[in-house]
Short mmCIF file of C-alpha atoms and ligand atoms in Angstrom, two decimals:
data_model
loop_
_atom_site.label_atom_id
_atom_site.label_comp_id
_atom_site.label_asym_id
_atom_site.label_seq_id
_atom_site.Cartn_x
_atom_site.Cartn_y
_atom_site.Cartn_z
CA MET K 1 -23.23 -0.42 -21.42
CA ARG K 2 -26.65 -1.78 -20.49
CA TYR K 3 -25.35 -5.15 -19.30
CA PHE K 4 -23.64 -3.64 -16.25
CA ARG K 5 -25.15 -2.78 -12.90
CA ALA K 6 -25.80 0.96 -12.51
CA ASN K 7 -22.94 1.51 -10.05
CA ILE K 8 -20.45 -0.16 -12.41
CA ASN K 9 -21.60 2.10 -15.26
CA THR K 10 -21.11 5.25 -13.22
CA MET K 11 -17.88 4.41 -11.37
CA VAL K 12 -14.51 5.40 -12.81
CA GLY K 13 -12.44 2.32 -11.97
CA TYR K 14 -9.03 2.23 -10.32
CA THR K 15 -6.15 3.48 -12.49
CA PRO K 16 -2.84 1.86 -11.49
CA GLY K 17 0.41 3.79 -12.03
CA GLU K 18 2.03 3.39 -15.46
CA GLN K 19 3.94 0.10 -15.88
CA PRO K 20 6.30 0.35 -18.87
CA PRO K 21 7.44 -3.06 -20.25
CA LEU K 22 10.57 -4.59 -18.67
CA GLY K 23 13.69 -3.66 -20.61
CA VAL K 24 12.50 -0.15 -21.42
CA LYS K 25 15.22 2.09 -20.04
CA ILE K 26 13.50 4.25 -17.51
CA VAL K 27 14.00 5.57 -14.00
CA LYS K 28 10.79 4.26 -12.49
CA LEU K 29 9.83 6.20 -9.37
CA ASN K 30 6.04 6.15 -9.73
CA THR K 31 4.59 3.08 -7.98
CA ASN K 32 6.64 2.69 -4.79
CA GLU K 33 8.31 -0.56 -5.71
CA ASN K 34 11.45 -1.44 -3.75
CA PRO K 35 14.51 -0.61 -5.90
CA TYR K 36 16.45 -3.64 -4.60
CA PRO K 37 16.00 -7.29 -5.61
CA PRO K 38 13.98 -9.82 -3.56
CA SER K 39 15.63 -12.18 -1.06
CA PRO K 40 18.13 -14.53 -2.78
CA ALA K 41 16.69 -17.38 -0.71
CA SER K 42 13.25 -16.72 -2.22
CA LEU K 43 14.68 -16.69 -5.76
CA GLN K 44 16.38 -20.03 -5.08
CA VAL K 45 13.02 -21.51 -4.11
CA LEU K 46 11.60 -20.13 -7.35
CA GLN K 47 14.27 -21.98 -9.36
CA LYS K 48 13.21 -25.26 -7.76
CA ILE K 49 9.45 -25.09 -8.46
CA ASP K 50 8.55 -28.24 -10.39
CA GLY K 51 5.65 -29.46 -12.50
CA GLU K 52 4.19 -31.57 -9.73
CA GLN K 53 3.78 -28.48 -7.55
CA LEU K 54 1.83 -26.81 -10.37
CA ARG K 55 -0.20 -29.85 -11.44
CA ARG K 56 -2.13 -29.76 -8.18
CA TYR K 57 -4.41 -27.07 -6.79
CA PRO K 58 -2.63 -24.97 -4.15
CA ASP K 59 -3.42 -25.00 -0.43
CA PRO K 60 -6.57 -22.80 -0.05
CA MET K 61 -5.23 -21.24 3.17
CA ALA K 62 -1.53 -21.04 2.16
CA THR K 63 -0.70 -22.84 5.41
CA GLU K 64 3.06 -22.97 4.87
CA PHE K 65 3.20 -19.19 4.40
CA ARG K 66 0.73 -18.54 7.21
CA GLU K 67 2.81 -20.54 9.67
CA ALA K 68 5.98 -18.74 8.63
CA VAL K 69 4.25 -15.37 9.18
CA GLY K 70 3.00 -16.60 12.56
CA ASN K 71 6.50 -17.58 13.63
CA VAL K 72 8.07 -14.32 12.50
CA PHE K 73 5.45 -12.03 14.08
CA GLY K 74 4.45 -14.11 17.10
CA PHE K 75 0.83 -14.91 16.20
CA PRO K 76 -1.01 -18.25 16.00
CA PRO K 77 -1.81 -19.15 12.36
CA ASP K 78 -5.59 -18.78 12.88
CA TRP K 79 -5.03 -15.03 13.50
CA ILE K 80 -3.62 -14.67 9.98
CA LEU K 81 -5.25 -14.59 6.55
CA VAL K 82 -3.34 -14.50 3.27
CA GLY K 83 -4.41 -12.62 0.14
CA ASN K 84 -3.50 -12.27 -3.52
CA GLY K 85 -1.90 -8.93 -2.66
CA SER K 86 -3.33 -6.94 0.22
CA ASP K 87 -5.67 -5.45 -2.40
CA GLU K 88 -7.55 -8.76 -2.43
CA ILE K 89 -7.91 -8.68 1.35
CA LEU K 90 -9.26 -5.10 1.18
CA ASN K 91 -11.76 -6.34 -1.40
CA SER K 92 -12.82 -9.25 0.83
CA ILE K 93 -13.24 -6.94 3.84
CA VAL K 94 -15.61 -4.59 2.01
CA ARG K 95 -17.56 -7.46 0.46
CA ALA K 96 -17.94 -9.29 3.77
CA CYS K 97 -18.66 -6.34 6.09
CA VAL K 98 -20.51 -3.51 4.31
CA GLU K 99 -24.23 -3.49 3.41
CA GLN K 100 -25.36 -1.23 0.55
CA THR K 101 -26.94 1.15 3.05
CA GLN K 102 -23.77 1.34 5.16
CA LYS K 103 -20.61 3.38 4.86
CA VAL K 104 -16.93 2.89 4.10
CA VAL K 105 -15.05 5.73 5.85
CA TYR K 106 -11.47 6.95 5.37
CA PRO K 107 -9.40 10.12 5.70
CA THR K 108 -8.23 11.69 2.40
CA PRO K 109 -6.03 12.00 0.47
CA THR K 110 -5.25 8.29 0.63
CA TYR K 111 -5.14 5.08 -1.41
CA ILE K 112 -7.69 5.56 -4.21
CA LEU K 113 -8.64 1.87 -4.19
CA TYR K 114 -10.68 2.43 -0.99
CA ARG K 115 -13.22 4.48 -2.93
CA THR K 116 -13.21 2.06 -5.85
CA LEU K 117 -14.10 -0.82 -3.53
CA ALA K 118 -17.01 1.11 -2.00
CA GLN K 119 -18.32 1.98 -5.46
CA MET K 120 -18.11 -1.62 -6.63
CA GLN K 121 -20.08 -2.92 -3.67
CA PRO K 122 -21.93 -0.50 -4.03
CA ALA K 123 -21.83 1.05 -0.58
CA GLN K 124 -21.88 4.62 0.68
CA PHE K 125 -18.50 6.20 1.31
CA VAL K 126 -17.45 9.14 3.47
CA GLU K 127 -14.15 10.92 2.80
CA VAL K 128 -12.89 13.04 5.69
CA ASP K 129 -10.16 15.52 4.73
CA TYR K 130 -6.87 15.54 6.59
CA ASP K 131 -5.84 19.05 7.64
CA LYS K 132 -2.74 20.54 5.99
CA ASP K 133 -0.44 18.93 8.56
CA TYR K 134 -2.04 15.50 8.15
CA ASN K 135 -3.45 15.24 11.66
CA LEU K 136 -5.94 12.37 11.95
CA PRO K 137 -9.51 13.81 11.99
CA ILE K 138 -10.48 11.31 14.66
CA GLU K 139 -13.76 12.91 15.84
CA GLN K 140 -15.14 13.15 12.30
CA LEU K 141 -14.10 9.60 11.51
CA ILE K 142 -15.95 8.32 14.56
CA ALA K 143 -19.01 10.46 13.79
CA ALA K 144 -19.14 9.12 10.21
CA ASN K 145 -20.05 5.72 11.70
CA GLY K 146 -18.55 3.41 9.06
CA ALA K 147 -19.22 -0.29 8.87
CA VAL K 148 -15.56 -0.25 7.83
CA THR K 149 -13.05 2.55 8.52
CA LEU K 150 -9.80 2.39 6.55
CA ILE K 151 -6.54 4.05 7.65
CA ALA K 152 -3.30 3.69 5.72
CA SER K 153 -0.35 4.16 8.09
CA PRO K 154 2.10 5.22 6.82
CA ASN K 155 -0.34 6.88 4.43
CA SER K 156 0.04 7.23 0.68
CA PRO K 157 0.58 9.71 -0.92
CA SER K 158 1.53 11.81 2.14
CA GLY K 159 3.99 9.41 3.81
CA HIS K 160 2.95 10.32 7.35
CA ALA K 161 2.30 7.66 10.00
CA ILE K 162 -0.47 7.73 12.62
CA PRO K 163 0.64 7.29 16.26
CA THR K 164 -0.37 3.88 17.62
CA THR K 165 -2.11 5.42 20.63
CA LEU K 166 -4.46 7.34 18.30
CA LEU K 167 -5.26 4.21 16.30
CA SER K 168 -5.98 2.33 19.50
CA GLN K 169 -8.27 5.15 20.66
CA LEU K 170 -10.06 5.08 17.30
CA ALA K 171 -10.48 1.29 17.50
CA SER K 172 -12.12 1.60 20.94
CA GLN K 173 -14.58 4.25 19.81
CA LEU K 174 -15.68 2.81 16.47
CA SER K 175 -18.63 0.45 16.37
CA GLY K 176 -17.50 -1.03 13.03
CA VAL K 177 -14.29 -2.57 11.76
CA LEU K 178 -11.02 -0.60 11.73
CA VAL K 179 -8.57 -1.60 8.98
CA ILE K 180 -5.00 -0.39 9.48
CA ASP K 181 -3.25 -0.71 6.13
CA GLU K 182 0.46 -1.07 6.89
CA ALA K 183 1.72 -1.52 3.32
CA TYR K 184 4.69 0.79 4.06
CA VAL K 185 5.38 -0.23 7.66
CA ASP K 186 8.77 -1.74 6.82
CA PHE K 187 10.10 1.82 6.31
CA ALA K 188 8.41 3.27 9.42
CA GLU K 189 9.40 3.76 13.05
CA ALA K 190 6.46 1.92 14.64
CA ASP K 191 3.62 -0.48 13.84
CA ALA K 192 0.15 -1.10 15.24
CA LEU K 193 0.19 -4.89 15.34
CA GLU K 194 -0.35 -5.05 19.12
CA ILE K 195 -3.78 -3.42 18.78
CA VAL K 196 -5.12 -6.55 17.12
CA LYS K 197 -4.67 -8.50 20.35
CA THR K 198 -6.84 -6.17 22.43
CA HIS K 199 -9.49 -5.11 19.87
CA ASP K 200 -11.58 -7.72 18.06
CA ASN K 201 -12.69 -5.14 15.46
CA VAL K 202 -9.18 -4.39 14.12
CA ILE K 203 -7.49 -5.81 11.02
CA VAL K 204 -3.83 -4.99 10.34
CA LEU K 205 -2.82 -5.43 6.69
CA ARG K 206 0.66 -6.18 5.40
CA THR K 207 2.12 -6.86 1.96
CA LEU K 208 5.23 -8.31 0.34
CA SER K 209 4.96 -5.73 -2.46
CA LYS K 210 6.99 -2.91 -0.90
CA GLY K 211 9.36 -3.96 1.91
CA TYR K 212 10.05 -7.41 0.45
CA SER K 213 10.54 -6.30 -3.21
CA LEU K 214 7.87 -8.75 -4.44
CA ALA K 215 5.12 -6.61 -5.99
CA GLY K 216 4.97 -8.99 -8.96
CA LEU K 217 4.30 -12.03 -6.79
CA ARG K 218 0.97 -10.66 -5.46
CA LEU K 219 1.08 -11.67 -1.82
CA GLY K 220 -0.41 -9.88 1.16
CA PHE K 221 -1.54 -10.94 4.62
CA CYS K 222 -3.48 -9.63 7.58
CA PHE K 223 -3.78 -10.13 11.32
CA ALA K 224 -7.10 -10.10 13.18
CA ASN K 225 -9.10 -11.96 15.78
CA PRO K 226 -10.02 -15.39 14.27
CA SER K 227 -13.75 -14.58 14.65
CA LEU K 228 -13.29 -11.57 12.33
CA LEU K 229 -11.33 -13.57 9.75
CA GLU K 230 -14.10 -16.18 9.49
CA GLY K 231 -16.30 -13.99 7.29
CA LEU K 232 -13.39 -13.01 5.04
CA VAL K 233 -12.55 -16.66 4.39
CA LYS K 234 -16.12 -17.17 3.11
CA VAL K 235 -15.84 -14.48 0.41
CA LYS K 236 -12.22 -14.85 -0.76
CA ASP K 237 -11.41 -16.86 -3.90
CA SER K 238 -10.94 -20.44 -2.75
CA TYR K 239 -7.51 -20.80 -4.34
CA ASN K 240 -6.41 -17.18 -4.00
CA ILE K 241 -2.74 -17.94 -3.35
CA ASP K 242 -1.00 -19.80 -6.16
CA ALA K 243 1.59 -22.47 -5.37
CA ILE K 244 4.51 -20.33 -6.58
CA ALA K 245 3.54 -17.34 -4.44
CA CYS K 246 3.13 -19.55 -1.38
CA SER K 247 6.59 -21.15 -1.66
CA VAL K 248 8.51 -18.07 -2.77
CA GLY K 249 6.72 -15.86 -0.24
CA THR K 250 7.51 -18.24 2.61
CA ALA K 251 11.25 -18.02 1.91
CA ALA K 252 10.99 -14.23 1.62
CA ILE K 253 9.16 -13.77 4.92
CA LEU K 254 11.68 -15.96 6.71
CA ASP K 255 14.54 -13.82 5.36
CA GLN K 256 13.79 -10.81 7.60
CA SER K 257 17.40 -9.61 7.60
CA HIS K 258 17.33 -9.13 3.81
CA LYS K 259 14.21 -7.00 4.13
CA VAL K 260 15.56 -5.01 7.08
CA ASN K 261 18.88 -4.28 5.34
CA ASN K 262 17.16 -3.03 2.19
CA ALA K 263 14.75 -0.91 4.25
CA GLU K 264 17.75 0.68 6.01
CA ARG K 265 19.26 1.55 2.61
CA VAL K 266 15.97 3.05 1.45
CA LYS K 267 15.61 5.06 4.66
CA SER K 268 19.09 6.54 4.38
CA SER K 269 18.48 7.39 0.70
CA ARG K 270 15.16 8.94 1.73
CA ALA K 271 16.99 11.29 4.10
CA LYS K 272 19.52 12.27 1.44
CA LEU K 273 16.85 12.78 -1.23
CA THR K 274 14.88 14.94 1.20
CA THR K 275 17.89 17.20 1.74
CA ASP K 276 18.64 17.44 -1.98
CA LEU K 277 15.03 18.26 -2.91
CA LYS K 278 14.80 20.90 -0.20
CA GLN K 279 17.97 22.45 -1.57
CA LEU K 280 16.21 22.76 -4.94
CA GLY K 281 13.40 24.66 -3.20
CA PHE K 282 10.84 21.86 -2.91
CA HIS K 283 8.62 21.57 0.12
CA VAL K 284 9.10 17.96 1.27
CA TYR K 285 6.56 16.34 3.60
CA PRO K 286 8.12 14.20 6.37
CA SER K 287 7.86 10.55 5.28
CA GLN K 288 7.96 7.20 7.02
CA ALA K 289 7.43 5.36 3.73
CA ASN K 290 9.59 4.62 0.67
CA PHE K 291 8.42 7.73 -1.17
CA LEU K 292 8.26 11.49 -0.72
CA LEU K 293 5.37 13.84 -1.31
CA VAL K 294 6.81 17.13 -2.56
CA GLN K 295 5.62 20.52 -3.69
CA PRO K 296 7.73 22.31 -6.31
CA PRO K 297 8.97 25.85 -5.65
CA LYS K 298 6.87 27.25 -8.51
CA SER K 299 3.34 25.89 -8.76
CA ASN K 300 4.03 23.68 -11.77
CA ALA K 301 3.90 20.05 -10.58
CA GLU K 302 2.16 18.76 -13.70
CA GLU K 303 4.68 20.46 -15.97
CA ILE K 304 7.59 18.99 -14.02
CA TYR K 305 5.98 15.55 -14.19
CA GLN K 306 5.76 15.87 -18.00
CA LEU K 307 9.32 17.18 -18.38
CA LEU K 308 10.71 14.36 -16.22
CA LYS K 309 8.78 11.82 -18.26
CA LYS K 310 10.30 13.17 -21.48
CA GLN K 311 13.72 12.52 -19.96
CA GLY K 312 12.81 8.95 -18.98
CA ILE K 313 11.96 9.54 -15.33
CA LEU K 314 8.52 8.47 -14.12
CA VAL K 315 7.08 9.95 -10.93
CA ARG K 316 3.44 10.06 -9.81
CA TYR K 317 1.21 13.06 -10.44
CA PHE K 318 -2.39 13.01 -9.16
CA LYS K 319 -4.78 15.36 -10.92
CA GLN K 320 -7.09 15.84 -7.93
CA VAL K 321 -7.88 18.38 -5.22
CA HIS K 322 -5.12 18.94 -2.64
CA LEU K 323 -2.64 17.00 -4.80
CA ASP K 324 -2.61 18.83 -8.14
CA ASN K 325 0.40 20.88 -7.11
CA LYS K 326 2.38 17.96 -5.69
CA LEU K 327 4.41 15.00 -6.89
CA ARG K 328 4.89 11.63 -5.23
CA ILE K 329 8.40 10.35 -5.80
CA THR K 330 9.45 6.79 -4.92
CA VAL K 331 12.87 6.55 -3.27
CA GLY K 332 15.06 4.71 -5.80
CA THR K 333 18.64 3.48 -5.71
CA GLU K 334 21.33 6.07 -4.95
CA GLU K 335 22.09 6.19 -8.68
CA GLN K 336 18.43 6.72 -9.67
CA ASN K 337 17.98 9.45 -7.07
CA GLN K 338 21.11 11.17 -8.35
CA ILE K 339 19.78 11.14 -11.94
CA LEU K 340 16.49 12.57 -10.69
CA ILE K 341 18.23 15.41 -8.87
CA GLU K 342 20.41 16.21 -11.89
CA VAL K 343 17.44 16.36 -14.27
CA LEU K 344 15.36 18.39 -11.77
CA THR K 345 18.24 20.84 -11.44
CA GLN K 346 18.24 21.34 -15.24
CA ILE K 347 14.45 21.72 -15.32
CA LEU K 348 14.36 24.29 -12.54
CA THR K 349 17.21 26.49 -13.80
C1 PLP R 1 0.95 -0.63 -2.35
C2 PLP R 1 -0.20 -0.52 -1.40
C3 PLP R 1 -0.92 -1.64 -1.03
C4 PLP R 1 -0.42 -2.99 -1.46
O1 PLP R 1 -1.09 -3.62 -2.37
P1 PLP R 1 -0.72 -5.09 -2.82
O2 PLP R 1 -2.02 -5.52 -3.37
O3 PLP R 1 -0.34 -5.88 -1.60
O4 PLP R 1 0.38 -4.99 -3.80
C5 PLP R 1 -1.95 -1.54 -0.12
N1 PLP R 1 -2.25 -0.33 0.42
C6 PLP R 1 -1.58 0.77 0.10
C7 PLP R 1 -1.92 2.06 0.75
C8 PLP R 1 -0.55 0.71 -0.84
O5 PLP R 1 0.10 1.82 -1.20
#
């Protein structure tokens, strides 16, 4: 279409995982949502939202939520920025920090949105392959010299986490910004939040979409040195956090025990699902997230994806290099995982 800029015409655009309408009976294990409900305290706040709260514009900086995050994680509020999902913060980072002649750098396979954001800018992008054991290609990442380097840890779709010492080393050696995307950190053994305090080029991203069971609310946040957040504030939508998200999200972030308990359930189901899938002959990559990357015993991942779908089970299949023989399966409830294993058993025998 001639009305678009050239880079918009040529780019593919991000394709989110399938979202069947609510009420359709399906075992939905394709987009890494938390299988358990959000904090009851946050749902109570939702019940009490009134017209007056919606009549007014919301707080541009979501101060109530920002202060709650600061209290929970031990940071002053000016070290925190809130986004309409962490996707919006990623968008703001690329828009604020990368010139057209500069590069966005990330190891692959990873979150496909990183490439989409570079193409929208448009900026150059450099994709550095992980090796087969998902070791961080740190030398190549440094050599690529990105204005922004993006690392998801735990990573999607592999589920592996990067040791904090390596991330800290990377932060010291990069001349640009290092973004550590911790969307799945609530299911992991460690986090990299401390690095923010000692490196003024590091942004740590968090979200309420996975650990807090609030993907529909669209609320993410990040930690960084206040001087680095200044530029992001200039490019974000002025009223990016709606009044409902701010109130409901505040209650959810303050209810850490609800999140922790659900994460414990997911982690124990993850261990059981790993054992069951291995018993069926799958290769299962070690995961610190709420999903498993698996390789079927016979090289027929796409066929299995289709057969599962026919039986009402949605998992994620990526038709791309390194992933076209693998499936990414979100850890569901015990009951959902059981159904998956039963149907997979039928398919494979
Ligand atoms: C799910 C996910 C996000 C979170 O996006 P939101 O916009 O906060 O829902 C960010 N990064 C990665 C790698 C993810 O998988």
